[in-house]
Coordinates of C-alpha atoms in Angstrom, one line a residue:
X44 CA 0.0 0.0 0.0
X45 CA 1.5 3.4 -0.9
X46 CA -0.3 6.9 -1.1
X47 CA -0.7 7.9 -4.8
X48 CA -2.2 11.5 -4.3
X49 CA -3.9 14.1 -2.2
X50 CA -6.9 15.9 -3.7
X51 CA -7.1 19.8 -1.8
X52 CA -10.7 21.6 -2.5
X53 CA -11.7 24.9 -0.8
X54 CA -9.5 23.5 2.3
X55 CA -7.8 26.8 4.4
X56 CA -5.5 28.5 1.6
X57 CA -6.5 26.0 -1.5
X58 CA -9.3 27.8 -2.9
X59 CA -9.4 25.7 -6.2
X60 CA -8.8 22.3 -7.3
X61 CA -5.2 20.9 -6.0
X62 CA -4.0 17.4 -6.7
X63 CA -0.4 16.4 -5.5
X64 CA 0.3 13.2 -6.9
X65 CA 3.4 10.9 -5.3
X66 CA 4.7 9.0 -8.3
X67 CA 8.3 9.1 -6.6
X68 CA 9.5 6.9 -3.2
X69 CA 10.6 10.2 -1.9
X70 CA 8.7 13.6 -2.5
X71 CA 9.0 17.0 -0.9
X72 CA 6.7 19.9 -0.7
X73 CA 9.1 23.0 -0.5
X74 CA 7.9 26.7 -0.7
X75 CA 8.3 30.2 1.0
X76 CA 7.1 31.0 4.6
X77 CA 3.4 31.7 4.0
X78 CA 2.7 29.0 0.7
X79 CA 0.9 26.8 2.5
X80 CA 3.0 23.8 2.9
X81 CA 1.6 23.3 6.5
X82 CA -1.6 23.4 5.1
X83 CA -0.8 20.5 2.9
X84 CA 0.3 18.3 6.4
X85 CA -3.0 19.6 7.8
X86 CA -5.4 18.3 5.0
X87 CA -3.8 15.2 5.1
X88 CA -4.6 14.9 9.2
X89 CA -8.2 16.2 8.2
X90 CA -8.9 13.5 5.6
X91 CA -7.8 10.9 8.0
X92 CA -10.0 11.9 10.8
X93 CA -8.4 14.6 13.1
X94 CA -10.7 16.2 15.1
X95 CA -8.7 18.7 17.2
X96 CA -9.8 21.8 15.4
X97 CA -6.9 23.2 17.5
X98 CA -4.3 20.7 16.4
X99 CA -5.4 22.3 12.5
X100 CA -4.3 26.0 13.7
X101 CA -8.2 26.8 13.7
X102 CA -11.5 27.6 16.3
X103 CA -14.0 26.2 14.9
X104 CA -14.8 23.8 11.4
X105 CA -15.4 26.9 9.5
X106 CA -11.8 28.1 9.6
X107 CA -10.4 25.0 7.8
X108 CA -12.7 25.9 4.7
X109 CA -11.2 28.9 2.2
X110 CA -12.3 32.3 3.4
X111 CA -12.1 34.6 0.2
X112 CA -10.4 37.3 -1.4
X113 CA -11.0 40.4 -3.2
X114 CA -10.7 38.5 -6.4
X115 CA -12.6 34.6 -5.5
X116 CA -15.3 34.1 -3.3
X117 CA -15.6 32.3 -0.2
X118 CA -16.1 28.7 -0.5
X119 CA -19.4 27.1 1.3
X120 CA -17.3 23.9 1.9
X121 CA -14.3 22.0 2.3
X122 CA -12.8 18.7 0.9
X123 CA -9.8 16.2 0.6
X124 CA -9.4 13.3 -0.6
X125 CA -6.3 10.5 -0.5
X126 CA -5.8 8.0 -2.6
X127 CA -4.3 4.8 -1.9
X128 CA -2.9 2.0 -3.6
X129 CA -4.0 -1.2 -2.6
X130 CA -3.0 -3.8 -5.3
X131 CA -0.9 -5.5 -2.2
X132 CA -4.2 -5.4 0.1
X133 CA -2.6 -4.7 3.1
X134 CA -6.6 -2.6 3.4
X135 CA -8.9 -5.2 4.0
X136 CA -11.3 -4.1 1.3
X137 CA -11.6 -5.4 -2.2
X138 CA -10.7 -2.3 -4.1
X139 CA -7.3 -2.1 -5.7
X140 CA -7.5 2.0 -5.1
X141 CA -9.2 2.7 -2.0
X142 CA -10.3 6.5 -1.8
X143 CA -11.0 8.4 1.4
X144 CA -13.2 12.1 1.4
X145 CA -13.7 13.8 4.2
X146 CA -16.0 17.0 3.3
X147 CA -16.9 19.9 6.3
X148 CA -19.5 22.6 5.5
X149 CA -19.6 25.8 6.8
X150 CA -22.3 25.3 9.5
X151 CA -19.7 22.4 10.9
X152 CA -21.3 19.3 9.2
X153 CA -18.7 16.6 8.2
X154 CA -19.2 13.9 5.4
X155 CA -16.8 11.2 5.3
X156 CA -16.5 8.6 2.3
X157 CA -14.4 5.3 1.1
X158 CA -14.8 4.5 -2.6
X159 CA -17.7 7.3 -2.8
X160 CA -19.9 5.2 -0.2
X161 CA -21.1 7.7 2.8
X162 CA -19.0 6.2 5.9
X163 CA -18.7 6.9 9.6
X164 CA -15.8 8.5 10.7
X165 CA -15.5 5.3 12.8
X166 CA -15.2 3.2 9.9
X167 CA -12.5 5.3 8.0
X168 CA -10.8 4.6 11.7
X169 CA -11.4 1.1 11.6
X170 CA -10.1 0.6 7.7
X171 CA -6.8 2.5 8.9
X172 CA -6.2 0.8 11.7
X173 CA -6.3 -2.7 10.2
X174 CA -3.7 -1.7 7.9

């Protein structure tokens, strides 16, 4: 099992479509103070279940979703998704790419999903920790 990419939607400073894909054994996000490479560690925690607002540099669910600018509006929600590879199955589910989404609206709801089927955040807990 290896992590093939990281999907960032309307999550703290990515207000559009990012994908960062990991084709490489070794990758690096590198950037000037202020770029949002924390953010990048942070979505990743999100996707996978934090729920320390706190822990995310934020108050309350609303501050993880993009806020605006003069130029692009403010985003209603928030989403990232991870893709794994699981051709080796080391995930005991019978999906050779298992996809996790985690999606937080502005009035605090969260959605979580694996392969697109609404999940618990228990279950997303349960498939990691049987890795």
């Amino acid at each position: 099992m290896h992590l093939k990419s990281l999907e960032i939607n309307g999550f703290k400073s990515f207000a559009k479509k990012s994908v960062l894909s990991f084709n490489a054994p070794i990758s690096s996000i590198v950037g000037p103070n202020g770029s949002g490479k924390s953010n990048v560690a942070e979505a990743f925690r999100f996707v996978l279940g934090e729920q320390s607002i706190k822990n995310m540099r934020g108050k309350r669910g609303e501050d993880l979703i993009f806020g605006g600018t003069t130029t692009i509006a403010k985003q209603n929600r928030a989403s990232v998704r991870v893709v794994f590879d699981n051709s080796d199955k080391k995930l005991p589910i019978d999906f050779d790419e298992v996809i996790i989404e985690r999606i937080v609206h502005r009035d605090g709801v969260n959605d979580y999903f694996i392969n697109g089927s609404a999940v618990r955040l228990r279950d997303v807990h349960e498939l990691l920790a049987s890795a």
